[in-house]
């Protein structure tokens, strides 16, 4: 990946460590790129509603924004496993081919913020067998991905000594 700047005065000293070109040939970065008709609405939901931090912004031709989501992974599920996850998280099989899942520190607060920004609650929070508390929502219709899971990793219960 190349270093990108908000202006044309990018010096080597100002390049963020994460933007340094790697020497290892493996994958080093995941960008999920959403092309939207309603840029302001998408920013209002993703940045303001979900609380994602702006890393970079471009306004030279049209608009673009890079939001920091922390650690990123790609999860691959077959149809049977996806149906099982749907049944646990959503209470029914949804069949969404793409779903955005965001780990949060406080599920109730994150779900309220998302709902206030236009997400629709699809199910109550559920405790999963994989030690997460998850809540399914539908993102606003102006976004190309509709399925959203917010999850909070639960701490292990402390051992009780007799």
XYZ file of N, CA and C in Angstrom:
486
model
N 0.834 -1.172 0.000
C 0.000 0.000 0.000
C 0.878 1.234 0.000
N 0.367 2.254 -0.585
C 1.114 3.507 -0.690
C 0.636 4.469 0.393
N 1.525 5.329 0.818
C 1.131 6.361 1.778
C 0.235 7.366 1.072
N -0.868 7.742 1.723
C -1.763 8.747 1.175
C -1.801 9.915 2.139
N -1.955 11.107 1.607
C -1.952 12.297 2.463
C -3.182 13.139 2.193
N -3.522 13.980 3.156
C -4.635 14.903 2.996
C -4.241 16.108 2.169
N -2.959 16.361 2.031
C -2.476 17.448 1.192
C -1.283 16.930 0.392
N -0.654 17.780 -0.351
C 0.458 17.345 -1.192
C 1.814 17.491 -0.522
N 1.864 17.852 0.744
C 3.124 18.061 1.452
C 3.473 16.873 2.336
N 3.433 15.683 1.814
C 3.744 14.493 2.590
C 5.242 14.255 2.570
N 5.859 14.320 3.721
C 7.281 13.998 3.804
C 7.421 12.626 4.438
N 8.573 12.007 4.262
C 8.805 10.681 4.807
C 8.607 10.684 6.319
N 9.002 11.761 6.986
C 8.869 11.830 8.437
C 7.413 11.851 8.892
N 6.493 12.292 8.030
C 5.098 12.393 8.445
C 4.282 11.155 8.084
N 4.889 10.178 7.432
C 4.163 8.965 7.062
C 3.885 8.145 8.313
N 2.641 7.826 8.527
C 2.263 6.988 9.649
C 2.912 5.620 9.485
N 3.304 5.041 10.581
C 3.972 3.736 10.575
C 3.161 2.679 9.825
N 1.834 2.729 9.921
C 0.984 1.744 9.253
C 0.976 1.916 7.744
N 1.446 3.057 7.230
C 1.439 3.318 5.806
C 2.786 3.040 5.145
N 3.731 2.501 5.867
C 5.035 2.183 5.295
C 4.887 0.951 4.414
N 5.487 0.987 3.237
C 5.402 -0.135 2.310
C 6.124 -1.332 2.926
N 5.424 -2.475 3.096
C 6.042 -3.635 3.732
C 7.027 -4.338 2.802
N 7.968 -5.043 3.393
C 8.910 -5.830 2.599
C 8.434 -7.265 2.441
N 7.581 -7.746 3.329
C 7.021 -9.094 3.245
C 5.962 -9.104 2.144
N 5.951 -10.108 1.259
C 4.992 -10.108 0.151
C 3.560 -10.480 0.546
N 3.306 -10.868 1.787
C 1.967 -11.263 2.207
C 1.024 -10.082 2.347
N -0.234 -10.383 2.608
C -1.253 -9.350 2.800
C -1.001 -8.645 4.129
N -1.079 -7.321 4.129
C -0.825 -6.533 5.328
C -1.969 -5.607 5.697
N -2.996 -5.525 4.899
C -4.028 -4.529 5.149
C -5.313 -4.992 4.480
N -6.423 -4.784 5.135
C -7.733 -5.039 4.549
C -8.491 -3.723 4.505
N -8.895 -3.311 3.315
C -9.796 -2.171 3.143
C -11.109 -2.713 2.592
N -12.188 -2.524 3.294
C -13.513 -2.815 2.779
C -13.999 -1.511 2.169
N -14.193 -1.486 0.863
C -14.540 -0.254 0.153
C -16.034 -0.277 -0.167
N -16.764 0.712 0.327
C -18.196 0.841 0.068
C -18.418 2.031 -0.850
N -18.971 1.792 -2.027
C -19.331 2.869 -2.943
C -20.809 3.165 -2.724
N -21.124 4.410 -2.389
C -22.483 4.766 -1.986
C -22.992 5.966 -2.771
N -24.296 6.046 -2.918
C -24.923 7.217 -3.527
C -25.089 8.340 -2.514
N -25.311 7.988 -1.258
C -25.533 8.972 -0.196
C -24.308 8.994 0.718
N -23.269 9.721 0.294
C -22.011 9.785 1.043
C -22.230 10.356 2.444
N -22.945 11.465 2.545
C -23.172 12.096 3.850
C -23.920 11.152 4.792
N -24.902 10.447 4.269
C -25.647 9.500 5.096
C -24.790 8.330 5.545
N -23.938 7.842 4.646
C -23.044 6.737 4.998
C -22.050 7.168 6.069
N -21.493 8.372 5.922
C -20.552 8.894 6.924
C -21.273 9.092 8.255
N -22.485 9.629 8.199
C -23.245 9.853 9.432
C -23.465 8.541 10.177
N -23.731 7.459 9.458
C -23.952 6.180 10.125
C -22.644 5.551 10.588
N -21.686 5.412 9.675
C -20.453 4.681 9.988
C -19.563 5.439 10.983
N -19.336 6.718 10.745
C -18.448 7.487 11.626
C -19.186 7.959 12.877
N -20.288 8.657 12.669
C -20.986 9.269 13.796
C -21.811 8.249 14.584
N -22.524 7.384 13.877
C -23.385 6.410 14.550
C -22.629 5.255 15.176
N -21.692 4.673 14.420
C -20.934 3.545 14.953
C -19.683 3.979 15.704
N -19.318 5.245 15.580
C -18.174 5.754 16.327
C -16.823 5.415 15.731
N -16.775 5.093 14.428
C -15.493 4.799 13.790
C -14.702 6.091 13.624
N -13.419 6.016 13.835
C -12.553 7.202 13.778
C -12.066 7.450 12.356
N -12.081 8.713 11.931
C -11.578 9.091 10.614
C -10.063 8.997 10.616
N -9.532 8.231 9.668
C -8.084 8.128 9.508
C -7.604 9.073 8.415
N -8.337 9.109 7.311
C -8.010 10.008 6.201
C -9.302 10.415 5.513
N -9.236 11.535 4.775
C -10.388 12.024 4.035
C -9.895 12.656 2.749
N -10.632 12.431 1.653
C -10.264 12.988 0.355
C -11.454 13.745 -0.204
N -11.195 14.934 -0.758
C -12.262 15.762 -1.317
C -11.869 16.392 -2.646
N -10.813 15.894 -3.287
C -10.346 16.495 -4.543
C -11.372 16.311 -5.663
N -11.806 15.097 -5.875
C -12.828 14.770 -6.869
C -13.844 13.899 -6.148
N -15.005 14.431 -5.878
C -15.953 13.690 -5.061
C -15.453 13.632 -3.625
N -15.872 12.602 -2.911
C -15.506 12.486 -1.502
C -15.113 11.056 -1.180
N -14.205 10.912 -0.239
C -13.791 9.607 0.252
C -13.305 9.731 1.679
N -13.439 8.663 2.428
C -13.008 8.671 3.821
C -12.532 7.274 4.188
N -11.431 7.210 4.918
C -10.895 5.962 5.446
C -11.170 5.963 6.945
N -11.923 4.974 7.398
C -12.289 4.881 8.808
C -11.509 3.745 9.462
N -11.030 3.982 10.658
C -10.275 2.975 11.394
C -11.245 2.066 12.140
N -11.132 0.772 11.888
C -11.971 -0.201 12.577
C -11.160 -1.094 13.507
N -9.904 -0.767 13.720
C -9.080 -1.637 14.554
C -8.672 -2.868 13.773
N -8.631 -3.997 14.421
C -8.237 -5.251 13.791
C -9.292 -5.676 12.771
N -8.852 -6.189 11.635
C -9.783 -6.650 10.601
C -9.483 -8.100 10.253
N -10.517 -8.868 10.014
C -10.381 -10.254 9.576
C -11.413 -10.517 8.487
N -11.224 -11.600 7.768
C -12.227 -12.086 6.821
C -12.700 -13.429 7.350
N -13.989 -13.550 7.563
C -14.577 -14.793 8.065
C -15.301 -15.463 6.907
N -15.000 -16.716 6.661
C -15.620 -17.464 5.567
C -16.459 -18.583 6.177
N -17.752 -18.621 5.818
C -18.673 -19.627 6.337
C -19.335 -20.358 5.184
N -19.559 -21.667 5.350
C -20.393 -22.340 4.363
C -21.859 -22.078 4.733
N -22.771 -22.463 3.855
C -24.195 -22.153 4.029
C -24.737 -22.739 5.334
N -24.358 -23.978 5.657
C -24.864 -24.622 6.873
C -24.393 -23.891 8.126
N -23.128 -23.523 8.162
C -22.610 -22.829 9.347
C -23.221 -21.430 9.457
N -23.354 -20.739 8.333
C -23.968 -19.407 8.345
C -25.409 -19.481 8.852
N -26.146 -20.515 8.441
C -27.523 -20.686 8.904
C -27.557 -20.916 10.413
N -26.598 -21.679 10.928
C -26.514 -21.914 12.369
C -26.217 -20.613 13.117
N -25.271 -19.827 12.613
C -24.950 -18.538 13.239
C -26.167 -17.620 13.192
N -26.856 -17.576 12.044
C -28.080 -16.773 11.928
C -29.101 -17.187 12.991
N -29.317 -18.490 13.128
C -30.311 -18.979 14.085
C -29.963 -18.554 15.506
N -28.677 -18.588 15.843
C -28.246 -18.185 17.186
C -28.368 -16.677 17.364
N -27.825 -15.909 16.423
C -27.747 -14.453 16.579
C -29.048 -13.734 16.248
N -29.722 -14.173 15.188
C -30.898 -13.450 14.695
C -32.214 -14.132 15.051
N -32.137 -15.367 15.549
C -33.354 -16.081 15.890
C -34.014 -16.748 14.700
N -33.429 -16.587 13.512
C -33.940 -17.211 12.290
C -32.844 -17.153 11.235
N -32.986 -17.964 10.208
C -32.012 -17.962 9.116
C -32.266 -16.736 8.251
N -31.238 -15.905 8.090
C -31.343 -14.672 7.311
C -30.850 -14.860 5.881
N -29.766 -15.592 5.710
C -29.237 -15.847 4.375
C -28.435 -14.712 3.768
N -28.029 -13.736 4.570
C -27.212 -12.643 4.037
C -25.861 -13.187 3.589
N -25.438 -12.832 2.381
C -24.148 -13.289 1.858
C -22.988 -12.471 2.400
N -23.242 -11.228 2.764
C -22.215 -10.358 3.338
C -22.805 -9.710 4.583
N -22.047 -9.779 5.674
C -22.493 -9.176 6.928
C -21.291 -8.496 7.568
N -21.473 -7.280 8.026
C -20.427 -6.562 8.737
C -20.567 -6.892 10.217
N -19.499 -7.407 10.817
C -19.498 -7.731 12.246
C -18.436 -6.873 12.917
N -18.847 -6.088 13.898
C -17.942 -5.176 14.588
C -17.871 -5.525 16.067
N -16.662 -5.765 16.556
C -16.453 -5.991 17.978
C -16.444 -4.660 18.704
N -17.193 -4.567 19.785
C -17.326 -3.315 20.535
C -17.057 -3.568 22.017
N -16.752 -2.509 22.738
C -16.492 -2.626 24.166
C -17.749 -2.660 25.010
N -18.833 -2.060 24.520
C -20.094 -1.999 25.260
C -21.223 -2.176 24.252
N -21.779 -3.373 24.212
C -22.789 -3.706 23.209
C -24.023 -2.814 23.316
N -24.522 -2.595 24.506
C -25.749 -1.800 24.663
C -25.561 -0.382 24.135
N -24.438 0.231 24.467
C -24.164 1.594 24.003
C -23.994 1.628 22.493
N -23.236 0.679 21.948
C -23.004 0.643 20.500
C -24.304 0.410 19.738
N -25.148 -0.483 20.230
C -26.425 -0.759 19.562
C -27.336 0.466 19.609
N -27.343 1.168 20.723
C -28.156 2.385 20.838
C -27.664 3.454 19.870
N -26.344 3.628 19.782
C -25.779 4.613 18.841
C -26.132 4.239 17.407
N -25.995 2.961 17.073
C -26.311 2.512 15.713
C -27.786 2.740 15.405
N -28.649 2.416 16.354
C -30.085 2.615 16.149
C -30.411 4.099 16.007
N -29.792 4.939 16.803
C -30.022 6.385 16.706
C -29.568 6.940 15.363
N -28.595 6.265 14.736
C -28.070 6.708 13.442
C -28.789 6.052 12.265
N -29.815 5.252 12.529
C -30.610 4.709 11.437
C -30.636 3.206 11.299
N -29.910 2.465 12.132
C -29.960 1.005 12.071
C -31.266 0.520 12.695
N -31.743 -0.617 12.216
C -32.955 -1.217 12.772
C -32.560 -2.459 13.570
N -33.076 -2.573 14.780
C -32.805 -3.729 15.625
C -33.542 -4.932 15.039
N -32.839 -6.028 14.812
C -33.460 -7.246 14.292
C -33.667 -8.306 15.360
N -32.892 -8.247 16.435
C -33.033 -9.231 17.498
C -32.454 -8.651 18.782
N -32.904 -9.171 19.887
C -32.364 -8.769 21.184
C -30.935 -9.296 21.300
N -30.127 -8.739 22.187
C -28.780 -9.287 22.385
C -28.853 -10.743 22.844
N -27.950 -11.554 22.321
C -27.894 -12.969 22.690
C -26.471 -13.334 23.094
N -26.373 -14.245 24.063
C -25.081 -14.795 24.449
C -24.835 -16.021 23.582
N -23.710 -16.028 22.892
C -23.410 -17.093 21.937
C -22.551 -18.182 22.573
N -22.518 -19.359 21.954
C -21.644 -20.430 22.448
C -20.155 -20.082 22.336
N -19.801 -19.086 21.528
C -18.395 -18.710 21.366
C -18.008 -17.560 22.295
N -18.781 -17.367 23.360
C -18.468 -16.421 24.434
C -18.520 -14.955 23.997
N -19.450 -14.664 23.108
C -19.710 -13.280 22.715
C -21.153 -12.960 23.077
N -21.430 -11.701 23.293
C -22.811 -11.217 23.353
C -23.015 -10.466 22.047
N -23.942 -10.936 21.221
C -24.143 -10.397 19.879
C -25.531 -9.789 19.741
N -25.609 -8.797 18.848
C -26.912 -8.252 18.483
C -26.924 -7.997 16.992
N -27.978 -8.478 16.341
C -28.153 -8.271 14.911
C -28.968 -7.016 14.673
N -28.507 -6.251 13.668
C -29.199 -5.042 13.239
C -29.202 -5.013 11.720
N -30.065 -4.183 11.155
C -30.039 -3.898 9.718
C -29.519 -2.481 9.568
N -28.520 -2.319 8.722
C -27.967 -0.983 8.498
C -28.955 -0.158 7.683
N -28.786 1.162 7.666
C -29.684 2.005 6.871
C -29.686 1.567 5.401
N -30.803 1.732 4.717
C -30.928 1.237 3.344
C -30.016 1.925 2.333
N -29.377 3.039 2.704
C -28.485 3.725 1.764
C -27.102 3.076 1.698
N -26.862 2.019 2.467
C -25.566 1.341 2.463
C -25.641 0.035 1.681
N -24.567 -0.339 0.974
C -24.601 -1.550 0.154
C -24.573 -2.845 0.953
N -24.178 -2.808 2.202
C -24.248 -3.975 3.084
C -25.364 -3.692 4.077
N -26.297 -4.616 4.211
C -27.430 -4.393 5.101
C -27.287 -5.089 6.447
N -26.628 -6.240 6.481
C -26.550 -7.033 7.703
C -25.416 -6.538 8.598
N -25.723 -6.330 9.872
C -24.745 -5.847 10.842
C -24.863 -6.663 12.119
N -23.744 -7.158 12.590
C -23.665 -7.770 13.913
C -22.738 -6.921 14.757
N -23.202 -6.522 15.913
C -22.336 -5.906 16.909
C -22.080 -6.976 17.957
N -20.818 -7.132 18.364
C -20.527 -8.161 19.361
C -19.562 -7.651 20.412
N -19.768 -8.156 21.610
C -18.900 -7.851 22.741
C -18.358 -9.171 23.258
N -17.033 -9.285 23.345
C -16.415 -10.489 23.888
C -16.666 -10.495 25.386
N -17.203 -11.605 25.875
C -17.519 -11.714 27.296
C -16.297 -12.234 28.042
N -16.111 -11.755 29.234
C -14.995 -12.245 30.042
C -15.376 -13.580 30.654
N -14.375 -14.397 30.858
C -14.611 -15.690 31.495
C -15.026 -15.455 32.947
N -15.982 -16.237 33.454
C -16.346 -16.078 34.861
C -15.153 -16.441 35.749
N -15.000 -15.680 36.816
C -13.889 -15.949 37.723
C -14.152 -17.231 38.502
N -13.079 -17.984 38.718
C -13.198 -19.226 39.480
C -13.512 -18.901 40.938
N -14.435 -19.643 41.482
C -14.805 -19.457 42.880
C -14.021 -20.460 43.710
N -13.314 -19.973 44.695
C -12.553 -20.880 45.558
C -13.388 -21.230 46.778
N -13.441 -22.520 47.119
C -14.278 -22.947 48.266
C -13.731 -22.480 49.591
